Coordinates of C-alpha atoms in Angstrom, one line a residue:
X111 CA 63.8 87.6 79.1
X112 CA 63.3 87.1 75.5
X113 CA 65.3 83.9 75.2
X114 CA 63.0 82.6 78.5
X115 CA 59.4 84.1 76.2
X116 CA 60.6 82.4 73.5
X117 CA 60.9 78.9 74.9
X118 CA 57.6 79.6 76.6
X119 CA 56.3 80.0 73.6
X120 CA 57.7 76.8 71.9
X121 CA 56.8 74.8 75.2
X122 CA 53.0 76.0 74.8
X123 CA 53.2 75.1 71.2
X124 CA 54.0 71.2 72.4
X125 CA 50.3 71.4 74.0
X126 CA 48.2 68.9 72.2
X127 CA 45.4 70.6 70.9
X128 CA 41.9 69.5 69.7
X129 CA 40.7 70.3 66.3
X130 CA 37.2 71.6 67.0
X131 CA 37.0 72.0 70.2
X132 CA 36.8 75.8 70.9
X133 CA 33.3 77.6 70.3
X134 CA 34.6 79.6 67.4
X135 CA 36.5 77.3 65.8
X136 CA 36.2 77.5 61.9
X137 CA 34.4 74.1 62.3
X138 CA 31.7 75.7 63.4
X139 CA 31.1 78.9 62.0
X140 CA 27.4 77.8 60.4
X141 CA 26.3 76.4 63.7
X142 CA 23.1 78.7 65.4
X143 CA 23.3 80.9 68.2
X144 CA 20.3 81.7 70.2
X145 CA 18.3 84.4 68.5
X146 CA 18.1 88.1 71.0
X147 CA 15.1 87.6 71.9
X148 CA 15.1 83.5 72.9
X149 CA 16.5 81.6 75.5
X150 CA 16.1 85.3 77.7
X151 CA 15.7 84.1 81.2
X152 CA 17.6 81.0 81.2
X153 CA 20.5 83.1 79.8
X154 CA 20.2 85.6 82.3
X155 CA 19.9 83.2 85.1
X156 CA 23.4 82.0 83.6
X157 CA 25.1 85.4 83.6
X158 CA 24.2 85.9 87.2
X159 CA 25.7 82.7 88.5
X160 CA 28.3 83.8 86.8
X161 CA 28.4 87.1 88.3
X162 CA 27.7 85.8 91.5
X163 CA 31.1 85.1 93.2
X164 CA 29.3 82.9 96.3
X165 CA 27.8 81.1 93.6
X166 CA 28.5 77.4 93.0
X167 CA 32.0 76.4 90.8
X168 CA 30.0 74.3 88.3
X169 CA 26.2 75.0 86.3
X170 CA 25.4 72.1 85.3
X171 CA 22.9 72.2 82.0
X172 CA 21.4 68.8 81.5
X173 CA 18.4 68.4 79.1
X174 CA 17.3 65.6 76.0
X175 CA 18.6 65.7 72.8
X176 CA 17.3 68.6 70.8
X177 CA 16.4 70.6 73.1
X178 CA 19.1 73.2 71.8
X179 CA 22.2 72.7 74.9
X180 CA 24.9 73.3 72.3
X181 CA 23.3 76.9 70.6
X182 CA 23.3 77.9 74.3
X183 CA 26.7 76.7 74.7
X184 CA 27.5 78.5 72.1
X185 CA 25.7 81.6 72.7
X186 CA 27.3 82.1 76.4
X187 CA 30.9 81.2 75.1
X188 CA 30.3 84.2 72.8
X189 CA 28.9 86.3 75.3
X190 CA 31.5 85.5 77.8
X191 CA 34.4 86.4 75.5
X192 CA 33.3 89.4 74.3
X193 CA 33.8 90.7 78.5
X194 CA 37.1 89.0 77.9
X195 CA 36.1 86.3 80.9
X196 CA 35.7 82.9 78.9
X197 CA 39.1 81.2 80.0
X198 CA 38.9 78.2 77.8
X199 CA 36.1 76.1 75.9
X200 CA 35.8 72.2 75.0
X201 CA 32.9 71.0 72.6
X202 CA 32.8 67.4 72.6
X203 CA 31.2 65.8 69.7
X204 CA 30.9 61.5 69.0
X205 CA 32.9 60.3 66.0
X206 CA 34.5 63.6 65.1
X207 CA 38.4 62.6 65.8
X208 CA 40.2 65.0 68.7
X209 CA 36.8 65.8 70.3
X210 CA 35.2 62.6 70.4
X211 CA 37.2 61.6 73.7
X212 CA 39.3 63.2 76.5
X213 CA 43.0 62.6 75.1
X214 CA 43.4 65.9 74.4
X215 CA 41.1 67.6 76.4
X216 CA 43.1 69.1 79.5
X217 CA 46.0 69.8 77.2
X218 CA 43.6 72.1 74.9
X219 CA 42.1 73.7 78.3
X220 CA 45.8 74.6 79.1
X221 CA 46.8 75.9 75.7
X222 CA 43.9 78.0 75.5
X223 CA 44.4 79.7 79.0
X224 CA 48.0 79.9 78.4
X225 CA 46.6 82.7 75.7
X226 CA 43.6 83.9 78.2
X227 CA 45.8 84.4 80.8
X228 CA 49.5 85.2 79.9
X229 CA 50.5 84.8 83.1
X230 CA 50.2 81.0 83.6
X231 CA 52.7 80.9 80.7
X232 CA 55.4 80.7 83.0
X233 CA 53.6 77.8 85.3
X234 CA 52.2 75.9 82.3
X235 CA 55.4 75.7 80.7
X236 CA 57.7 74.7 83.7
X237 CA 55.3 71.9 83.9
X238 CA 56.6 71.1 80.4
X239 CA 59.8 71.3 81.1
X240 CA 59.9 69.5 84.6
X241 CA 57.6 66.7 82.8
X242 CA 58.3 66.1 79.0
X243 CA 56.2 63.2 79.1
X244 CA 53.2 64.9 81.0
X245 CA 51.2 64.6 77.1
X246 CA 51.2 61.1 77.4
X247 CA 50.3 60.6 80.9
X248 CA 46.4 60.1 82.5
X249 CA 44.4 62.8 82.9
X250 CA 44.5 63.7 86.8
X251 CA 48.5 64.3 86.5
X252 CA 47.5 66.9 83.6
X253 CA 44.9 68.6 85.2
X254 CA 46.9 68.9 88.9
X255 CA 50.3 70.0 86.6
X256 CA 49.3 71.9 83.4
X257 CA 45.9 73.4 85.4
X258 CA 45.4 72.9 89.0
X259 CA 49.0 73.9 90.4
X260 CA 49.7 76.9 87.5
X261 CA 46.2 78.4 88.6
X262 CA 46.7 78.5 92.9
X263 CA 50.4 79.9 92.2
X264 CA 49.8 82.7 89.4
X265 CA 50.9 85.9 90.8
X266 CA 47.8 87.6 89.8
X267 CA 44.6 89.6 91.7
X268 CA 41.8 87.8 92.0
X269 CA 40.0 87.6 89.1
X270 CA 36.9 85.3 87.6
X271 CA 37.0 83.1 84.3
X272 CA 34.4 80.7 83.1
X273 CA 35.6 77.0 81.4
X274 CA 32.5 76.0 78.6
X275 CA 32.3 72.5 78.5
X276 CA 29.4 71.3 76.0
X277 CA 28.4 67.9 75.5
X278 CA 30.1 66.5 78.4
X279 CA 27.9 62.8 77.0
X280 CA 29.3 62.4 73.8
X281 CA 33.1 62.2 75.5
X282 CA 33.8 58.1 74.5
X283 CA 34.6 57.1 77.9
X284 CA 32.3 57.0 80.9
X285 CA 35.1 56.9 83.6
X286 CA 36.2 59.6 81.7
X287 CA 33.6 61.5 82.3
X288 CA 33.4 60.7 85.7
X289 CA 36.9 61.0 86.6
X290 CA 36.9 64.8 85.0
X291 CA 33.8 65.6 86.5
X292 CA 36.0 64.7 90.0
X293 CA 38.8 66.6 88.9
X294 CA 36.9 69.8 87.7
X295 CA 35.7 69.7 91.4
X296 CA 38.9 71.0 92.6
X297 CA 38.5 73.9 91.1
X298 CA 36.5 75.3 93.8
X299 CA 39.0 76.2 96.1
X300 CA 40.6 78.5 94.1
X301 CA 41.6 81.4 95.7
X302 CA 43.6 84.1 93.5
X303 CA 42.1 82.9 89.9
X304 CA 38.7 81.4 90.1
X305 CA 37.6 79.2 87.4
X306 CA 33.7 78.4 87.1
X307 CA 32.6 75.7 85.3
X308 CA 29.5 75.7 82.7
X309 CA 29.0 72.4 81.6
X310 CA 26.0 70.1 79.4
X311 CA 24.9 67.1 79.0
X312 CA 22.1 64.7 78.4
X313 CA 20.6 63.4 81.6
X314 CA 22.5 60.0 81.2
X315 CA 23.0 57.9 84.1
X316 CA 26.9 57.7 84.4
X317 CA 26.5 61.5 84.6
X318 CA 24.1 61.8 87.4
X319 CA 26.5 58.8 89.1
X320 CA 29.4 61.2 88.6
X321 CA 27.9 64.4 90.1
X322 CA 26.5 62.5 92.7
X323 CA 30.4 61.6 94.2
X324 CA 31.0 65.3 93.9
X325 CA 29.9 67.3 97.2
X326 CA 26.6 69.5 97.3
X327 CA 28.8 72.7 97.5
X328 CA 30.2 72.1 93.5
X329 CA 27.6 72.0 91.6
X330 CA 23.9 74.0 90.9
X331 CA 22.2 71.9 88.2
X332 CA 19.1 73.3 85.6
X333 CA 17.0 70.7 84.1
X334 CA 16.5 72.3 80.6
X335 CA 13.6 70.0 79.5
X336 CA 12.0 70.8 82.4
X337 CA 11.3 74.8 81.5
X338 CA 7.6 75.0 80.5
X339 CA 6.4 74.5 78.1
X340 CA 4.8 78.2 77.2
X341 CA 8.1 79.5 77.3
X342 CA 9.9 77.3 75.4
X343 CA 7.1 77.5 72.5
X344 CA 7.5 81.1 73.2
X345 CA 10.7 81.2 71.7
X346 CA 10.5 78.5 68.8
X347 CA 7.9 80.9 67.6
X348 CA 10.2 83.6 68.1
X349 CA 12.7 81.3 65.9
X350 CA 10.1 80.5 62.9
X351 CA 9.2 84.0 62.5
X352 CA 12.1 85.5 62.7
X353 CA 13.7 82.7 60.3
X354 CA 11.0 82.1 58.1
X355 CA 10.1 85.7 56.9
X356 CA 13.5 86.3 54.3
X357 CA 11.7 83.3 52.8
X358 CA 9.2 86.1 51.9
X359 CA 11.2 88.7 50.1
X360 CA 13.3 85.5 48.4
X361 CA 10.6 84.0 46.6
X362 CA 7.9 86.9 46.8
X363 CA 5.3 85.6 48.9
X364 CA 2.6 87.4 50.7
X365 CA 3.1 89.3 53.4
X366 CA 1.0 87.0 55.3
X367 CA 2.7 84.0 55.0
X368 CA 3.3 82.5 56.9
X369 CA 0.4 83.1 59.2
X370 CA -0.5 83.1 62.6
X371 CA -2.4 79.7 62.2
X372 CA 0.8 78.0 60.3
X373 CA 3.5 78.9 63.1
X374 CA 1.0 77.6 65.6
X375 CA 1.2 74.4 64.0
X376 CA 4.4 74.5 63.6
X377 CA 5.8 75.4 67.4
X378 CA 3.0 72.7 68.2
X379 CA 4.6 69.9 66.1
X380 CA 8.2 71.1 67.9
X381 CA 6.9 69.9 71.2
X382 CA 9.9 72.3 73.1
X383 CA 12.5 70.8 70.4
X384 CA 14.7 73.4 69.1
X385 CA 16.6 70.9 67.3
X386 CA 13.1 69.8 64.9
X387 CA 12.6 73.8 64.8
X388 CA 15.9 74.1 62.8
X389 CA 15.3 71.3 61.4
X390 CA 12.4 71.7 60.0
X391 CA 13.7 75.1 59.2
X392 CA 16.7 74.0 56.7
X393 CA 14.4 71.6 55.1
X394 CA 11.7 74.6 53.9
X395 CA 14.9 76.9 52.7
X396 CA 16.6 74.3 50.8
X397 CA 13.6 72.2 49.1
X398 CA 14.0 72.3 45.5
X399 CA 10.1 72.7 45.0
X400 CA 10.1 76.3 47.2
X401 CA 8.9 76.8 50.4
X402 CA 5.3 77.0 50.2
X403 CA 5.1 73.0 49.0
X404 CA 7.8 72.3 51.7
X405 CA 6.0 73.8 54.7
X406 CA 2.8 71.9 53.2
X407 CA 4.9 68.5 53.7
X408 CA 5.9 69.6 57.2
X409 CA 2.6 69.9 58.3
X410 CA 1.2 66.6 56.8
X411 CA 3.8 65.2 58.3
X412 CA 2.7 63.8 61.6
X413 CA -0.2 64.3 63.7
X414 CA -0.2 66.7 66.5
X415 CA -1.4 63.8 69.1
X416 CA 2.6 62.6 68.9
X417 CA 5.4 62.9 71.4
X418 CA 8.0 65.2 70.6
X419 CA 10.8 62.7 69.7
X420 CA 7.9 61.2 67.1
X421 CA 7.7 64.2 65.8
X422 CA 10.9 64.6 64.9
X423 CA 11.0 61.1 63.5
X424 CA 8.0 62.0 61.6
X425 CA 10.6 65.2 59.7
X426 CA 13.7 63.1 59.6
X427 CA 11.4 60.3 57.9
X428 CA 9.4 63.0 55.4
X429 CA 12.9 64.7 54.4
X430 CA 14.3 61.7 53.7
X431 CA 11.7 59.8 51.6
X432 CA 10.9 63.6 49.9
X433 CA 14.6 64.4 49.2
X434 CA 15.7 61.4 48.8
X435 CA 13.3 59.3 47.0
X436 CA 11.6 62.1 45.7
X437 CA 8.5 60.5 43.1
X438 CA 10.7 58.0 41.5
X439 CA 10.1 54.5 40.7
X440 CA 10.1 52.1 42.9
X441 CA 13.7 50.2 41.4
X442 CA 15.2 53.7 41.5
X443 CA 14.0 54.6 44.7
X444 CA 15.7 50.7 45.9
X445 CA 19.1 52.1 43.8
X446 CA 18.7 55.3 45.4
X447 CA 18.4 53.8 49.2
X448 CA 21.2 51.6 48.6
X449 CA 23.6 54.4 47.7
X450 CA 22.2 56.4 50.8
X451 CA 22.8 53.6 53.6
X452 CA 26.4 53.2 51.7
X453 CA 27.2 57.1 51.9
X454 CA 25.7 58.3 54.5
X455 CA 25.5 55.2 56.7
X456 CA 29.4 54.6 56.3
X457 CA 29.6 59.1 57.7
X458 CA 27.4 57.8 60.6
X459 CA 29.6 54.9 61.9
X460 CA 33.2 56.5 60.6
X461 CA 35.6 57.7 63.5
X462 CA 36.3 60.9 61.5
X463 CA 34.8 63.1 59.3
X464 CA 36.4 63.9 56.2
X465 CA 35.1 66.0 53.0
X466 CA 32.9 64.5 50.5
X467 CA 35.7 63.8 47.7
X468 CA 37.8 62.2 50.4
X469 CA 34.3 60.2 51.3
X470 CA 33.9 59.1 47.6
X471 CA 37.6 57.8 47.5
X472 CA 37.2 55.6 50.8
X473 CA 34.1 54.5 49.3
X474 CA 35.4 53.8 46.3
X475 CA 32.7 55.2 44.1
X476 CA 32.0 58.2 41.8
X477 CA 32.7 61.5 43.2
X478 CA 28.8 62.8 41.5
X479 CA 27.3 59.9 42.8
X480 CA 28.4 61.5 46.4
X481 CA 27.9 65.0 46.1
X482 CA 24.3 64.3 44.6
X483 CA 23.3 62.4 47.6
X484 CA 24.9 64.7 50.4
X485 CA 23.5 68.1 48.5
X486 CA 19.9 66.3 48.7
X487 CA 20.2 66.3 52.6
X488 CA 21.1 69.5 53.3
X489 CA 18.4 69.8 55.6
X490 CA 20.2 67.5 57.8
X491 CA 23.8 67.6 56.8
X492 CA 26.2 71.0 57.1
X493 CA 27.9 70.1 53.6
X494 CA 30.5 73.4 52.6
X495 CA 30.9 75.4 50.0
X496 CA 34.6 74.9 50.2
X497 CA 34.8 71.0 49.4
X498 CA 38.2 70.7 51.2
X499 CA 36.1 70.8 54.3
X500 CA 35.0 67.8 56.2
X501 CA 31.2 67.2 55.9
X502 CA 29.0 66.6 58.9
X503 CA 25.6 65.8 60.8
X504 CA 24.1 69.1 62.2
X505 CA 22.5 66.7 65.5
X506 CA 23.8 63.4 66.5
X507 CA 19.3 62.6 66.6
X508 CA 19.8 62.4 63.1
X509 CA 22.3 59.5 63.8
X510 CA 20.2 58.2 66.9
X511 CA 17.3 57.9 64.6
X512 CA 18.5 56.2 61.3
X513 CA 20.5 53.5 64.2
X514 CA 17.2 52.4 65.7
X515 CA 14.5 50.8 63.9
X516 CA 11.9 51.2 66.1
X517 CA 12.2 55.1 65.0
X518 CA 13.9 54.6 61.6
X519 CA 10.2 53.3 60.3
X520 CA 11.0 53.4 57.2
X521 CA 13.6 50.2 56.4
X522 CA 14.8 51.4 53.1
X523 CA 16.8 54.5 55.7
X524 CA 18.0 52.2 59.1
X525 CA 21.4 52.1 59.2
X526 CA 23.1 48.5 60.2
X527 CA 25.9 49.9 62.4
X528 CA 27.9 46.1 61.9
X529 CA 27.2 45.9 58.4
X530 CA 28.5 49.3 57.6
X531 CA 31.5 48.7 60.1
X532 CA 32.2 45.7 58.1
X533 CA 32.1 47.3 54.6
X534 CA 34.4 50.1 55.7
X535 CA 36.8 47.6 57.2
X536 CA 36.9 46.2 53.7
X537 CA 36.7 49.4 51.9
X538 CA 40.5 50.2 54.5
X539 CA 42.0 47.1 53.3
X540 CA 41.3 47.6 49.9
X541 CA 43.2 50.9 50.4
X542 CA 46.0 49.9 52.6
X543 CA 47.0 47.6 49.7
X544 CA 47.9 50.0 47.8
X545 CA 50.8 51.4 50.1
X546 CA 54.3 49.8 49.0
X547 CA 57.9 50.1 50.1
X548 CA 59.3 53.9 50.3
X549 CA 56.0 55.2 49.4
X550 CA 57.1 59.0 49.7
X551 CA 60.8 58.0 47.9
X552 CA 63.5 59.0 51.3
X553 CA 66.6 59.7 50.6
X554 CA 67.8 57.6 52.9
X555 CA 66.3 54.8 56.4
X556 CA 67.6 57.8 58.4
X557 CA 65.5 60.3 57.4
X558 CA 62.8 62.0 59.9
X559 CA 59.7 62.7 59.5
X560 CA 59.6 66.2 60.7
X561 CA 61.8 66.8 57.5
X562 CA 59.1 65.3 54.5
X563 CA 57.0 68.2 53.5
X564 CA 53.4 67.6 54.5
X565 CA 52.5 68.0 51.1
X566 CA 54.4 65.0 49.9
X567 CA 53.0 63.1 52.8
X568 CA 49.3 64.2 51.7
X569 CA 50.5 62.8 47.8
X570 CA 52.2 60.0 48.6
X571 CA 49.5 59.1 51.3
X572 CA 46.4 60.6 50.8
X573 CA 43.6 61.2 53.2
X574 CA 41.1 58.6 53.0
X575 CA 44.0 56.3 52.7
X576 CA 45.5 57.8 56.0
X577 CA 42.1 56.9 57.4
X578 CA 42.2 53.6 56.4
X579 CA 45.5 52.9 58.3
X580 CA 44.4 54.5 61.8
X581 CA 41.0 52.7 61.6
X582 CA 40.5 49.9 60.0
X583 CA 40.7 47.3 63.0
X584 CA 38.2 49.7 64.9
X585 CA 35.8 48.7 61.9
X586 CA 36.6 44.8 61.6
X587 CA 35.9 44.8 65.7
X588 CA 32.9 46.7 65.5
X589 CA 31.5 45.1 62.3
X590 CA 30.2 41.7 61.6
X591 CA 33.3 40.0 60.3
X592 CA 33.0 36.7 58.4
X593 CA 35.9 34.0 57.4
X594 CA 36.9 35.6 54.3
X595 CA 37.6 38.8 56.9
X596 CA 40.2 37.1 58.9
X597 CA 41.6 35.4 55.5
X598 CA 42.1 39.0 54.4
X599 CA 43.8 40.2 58.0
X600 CA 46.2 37.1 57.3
X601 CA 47.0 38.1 54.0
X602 CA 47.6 41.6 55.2
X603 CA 50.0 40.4 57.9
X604 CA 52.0 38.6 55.0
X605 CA 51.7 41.2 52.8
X606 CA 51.0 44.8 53.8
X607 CA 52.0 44.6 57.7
X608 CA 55.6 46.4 57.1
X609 CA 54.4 48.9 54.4
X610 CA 51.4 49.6 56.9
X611 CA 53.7 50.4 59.6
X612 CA 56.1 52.6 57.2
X613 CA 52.6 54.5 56.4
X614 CA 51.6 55.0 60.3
X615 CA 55.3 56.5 60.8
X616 CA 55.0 58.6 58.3
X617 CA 51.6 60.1 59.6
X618 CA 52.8 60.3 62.9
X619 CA 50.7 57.3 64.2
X620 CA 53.2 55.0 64.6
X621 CA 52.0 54.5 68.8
X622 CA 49.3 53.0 67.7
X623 CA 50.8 50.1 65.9
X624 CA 51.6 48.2 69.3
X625 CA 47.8 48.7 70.8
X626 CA 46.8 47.3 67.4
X627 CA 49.7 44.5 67.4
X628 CA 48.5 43.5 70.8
X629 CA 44.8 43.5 69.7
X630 CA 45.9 41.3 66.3
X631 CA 47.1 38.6 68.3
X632 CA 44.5 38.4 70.7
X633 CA 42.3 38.2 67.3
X634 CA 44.0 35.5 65.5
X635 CA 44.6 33.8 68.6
X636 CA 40.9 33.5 69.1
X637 CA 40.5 32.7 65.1
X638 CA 43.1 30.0 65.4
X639 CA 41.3 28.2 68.6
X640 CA 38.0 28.1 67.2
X641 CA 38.9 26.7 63.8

């Protein structure tokens, strides 16, 4: 028995897991939950479909951005695993690595109810054993082999669990999407173990295609953006006055500040967006001039005849030119736009997020330089303390907004998503240049991996230069290459090609030197044809 727990245990352990993706993970230890006295009814309503076991296998939350899907995500993971009934979690996020698309996501729903509910263990890892290739395989044979088939056979009485999927949208592949949204159907005839489904999303249209191929009986859906409007004001109120009054103790203002007048104006500019509440929020605690002159440029920001989204636009553009540009003249403020759209353009478009001395490296500029612009933004950007952590957007609106000039009004802040693709496909080659023959200095050609301290692998290889040799052709494709770009991929090929690969073996991305072979010669095929 011990012998078969052990290689349960080491088969479980094989589960690919994404880095991220659970509601607690360390990732996400700043990110809001709802306040106790917010988001009451909807989370109640929630918590009795839950209850409910004639109730429908999947709630489907669908609202716009901002409109706080993820804090309530959040909130009812927490809730549901303090009763010890949240069977597994997946938090999709765009351009944050693991959670960014669906590679990994059935193999992290297994591993984390392989620890929810021991007693798939056994199921889960026959699976394994019966399919040692069942990681690299599509989705639908994981989810009928590692999920489907361990659920209807666990010996178990019936019991309830709940999977939390959140941002369903920012997965990178619509049939994705739509095929998991067909495959998560299954789960409703369950029997012994019955798994529910709460799920968000934006209201995109590949969505609503995809639920509308599932039958009427799987789904109940709640249109978050449709609440009204009183209530959801209700409860940004709730939010400022509840968030705003340390301010008051901090920096000894009046007890009357803020005043009934001010958080009018306020939940008014908000429109029913949580996301410009918090928002607005981080940019009155972390102005450098105190809170009391930041409020003031919150509410001269825009004018209360504008649409939500313009409203938020109106913060995102005030923030920026105040922290930012702050009163400088007009050269610096040119200087100090440039080295913006280079820092945190290049953290909008990137594939990964990695911490800001890592950033400054790929960049290839001062580490100050970097950490001045990120701490200015803090309003926008969760930058940590511990500088060996990654550094990331709070919303992906922030991103949506500096992407599209029509919103971005200001020109010094849009973001040219090709022209930063481009740069960084330089910035990779620069770097991968650098790699050379035995780079980590084997002992021998037969030496394996698993036997190279990671630590040697980090110094030999570090991490923005590991990042430079998993995406620098996902840059030069997405960019706005030029001929001097394919003069460089040539001289790469006759250069850097075998020292590239050496470096992708030794990071344990050596798979993805065929796709990118493949795509090369479809590349310079193309190059040679039209030259």
């Amino acid at each position: 028995m011990v012998i078969q727990s052990q290689q349960q245990s080491t088969n479980i352990a094989k589960l690919p897991c994404a880095e991220g993706a659970a509601h607690n993970d360390w990732l996400r230890q700043h990110e809001d939950h709802c306040l106790k006295d917010t988001r009451v009814e909807l989370r109640k309503q929630i918590m009795d479909w839950y209850d409910d076991p004639n109730s429908k296998c999947i709630f489907w939350l669908n609202g716009m951005a901002g409109t706080g899907k993820s804090t309530i995500s959040r909130t009812i993971a927490q809730e549901l695993a303090e009763k010890k009934r949240l069977a597994a979690g997946f938090f999709f996020a765009r351009g944050k690595k693991d959670i960014s698309h669906s590679r990994m996501f059935f193999t992290t729903i297994a591993a984390q109810l392989a620890n929810s509910l021991p007693v798939l263990r056994t199921f889960i890892s026959h699976a394994i054993d019966n399919n040692p290739d069942i990681f690299k395989q599509g989705l639908r044979e994981q989810w009928n082999q590692l999920i489907l088939n361990p659920l209807k056979n666990a010996p178990t009485q019936s019991i309830q669990l709940v999977v939390v999927i959140d941002a369903l949208d920012e997965c990178d592949s619509m049939q994705d999407i739509q095929l998991i949204l067909l495959l998560l159907e299954e789960a409703k005839d369950l029997e012994t173990v019955r798994i529910k489904i709460f799920l968000t999303s934006r209201p995109e249209i590949p969505i609503f295609d995809g639920f509308r191929q599932l039958s009427g009986e799987a789904y109940q859906d709640f249109i978050l953006h449709n609440i009204a409007l009183d209530t959801v004001s209700a409860d940004i109120s709730t939010f400022f006055r509840q968030r705003l009054s340390p301010l008051k103790a901090k920096h000894g203002l009046g007890t009357a500040w803020p005043d009934e007048l001010i958080i009018a104006q306020l939940v008014e500019k908000a429109a029913g967006l949580f996301i410009y509440a918090a928002t607005t929020l981080r940019f009155i605690e972390d102005g450098i001039d105190g809170p009391e002159e930041q409020l003031s440029l919150v509410l001269s920001a825009t004018k209360s005849s504008l649409s939500a989204t313009e409203h938020l636009d109106g913060i995102y553009i005030t923030l920026l030119q105040h922290s930012v540009l702050g009163k400088r003249a007009s050269q610096e403020c040119e200087q100090l736009a440039g080295r913006f759209r280079q820092v945190v353009g290049s953290m909008v478009v990137m594939f990964n997020a990695m911490p800001a001395r890592n950033l400054a490296q790929l960049l290839q500029i001062p580490f100050k330089m970097v950490s001045r612009m990120l701490d200015s933004l803090r309003s926008v950007l969760n930058v940590p303390q511990n500088e060996s952590q990654p550094v990331r957007l709070f919303h992906l609106s922030f991103r949506d907004f500096l992407q599209d000039s029509q919103r971005c009004i200001d020109s010094r802040f849009h973001i040219d998503e090709k022209e930063r693709h481009a740069n960084l496909f330089r910035k990779c080659m620069s770097h991968i240049s650098q790699l050379q023959e035995n780079i980590c200095g084997l002992w021998g050609p037969g030496a394996l991996t698993t036997e190279i301290p990671n630590d040697t692998i980090q110094k030999c290889i570090p991490s923005y230069i590991q990042y430079a040799c998993r995406y620098w052709l996902d840059h030069w494709r997405l960019g706005n290459p030029v001929e001097e770009d394919i003069k460089t991929i040539r001289q790469f090929l006759e250069q850097d090609f075998l020292h590239w690969l050496e470096g992708l073996g030794l990071i344990g991305e050596i798979s993805n030197g065929a796709h990118v072979i493949t795509t090369l010669e479809e590349i310079l095929s193309v190059s040679c044809n039209t030259h």
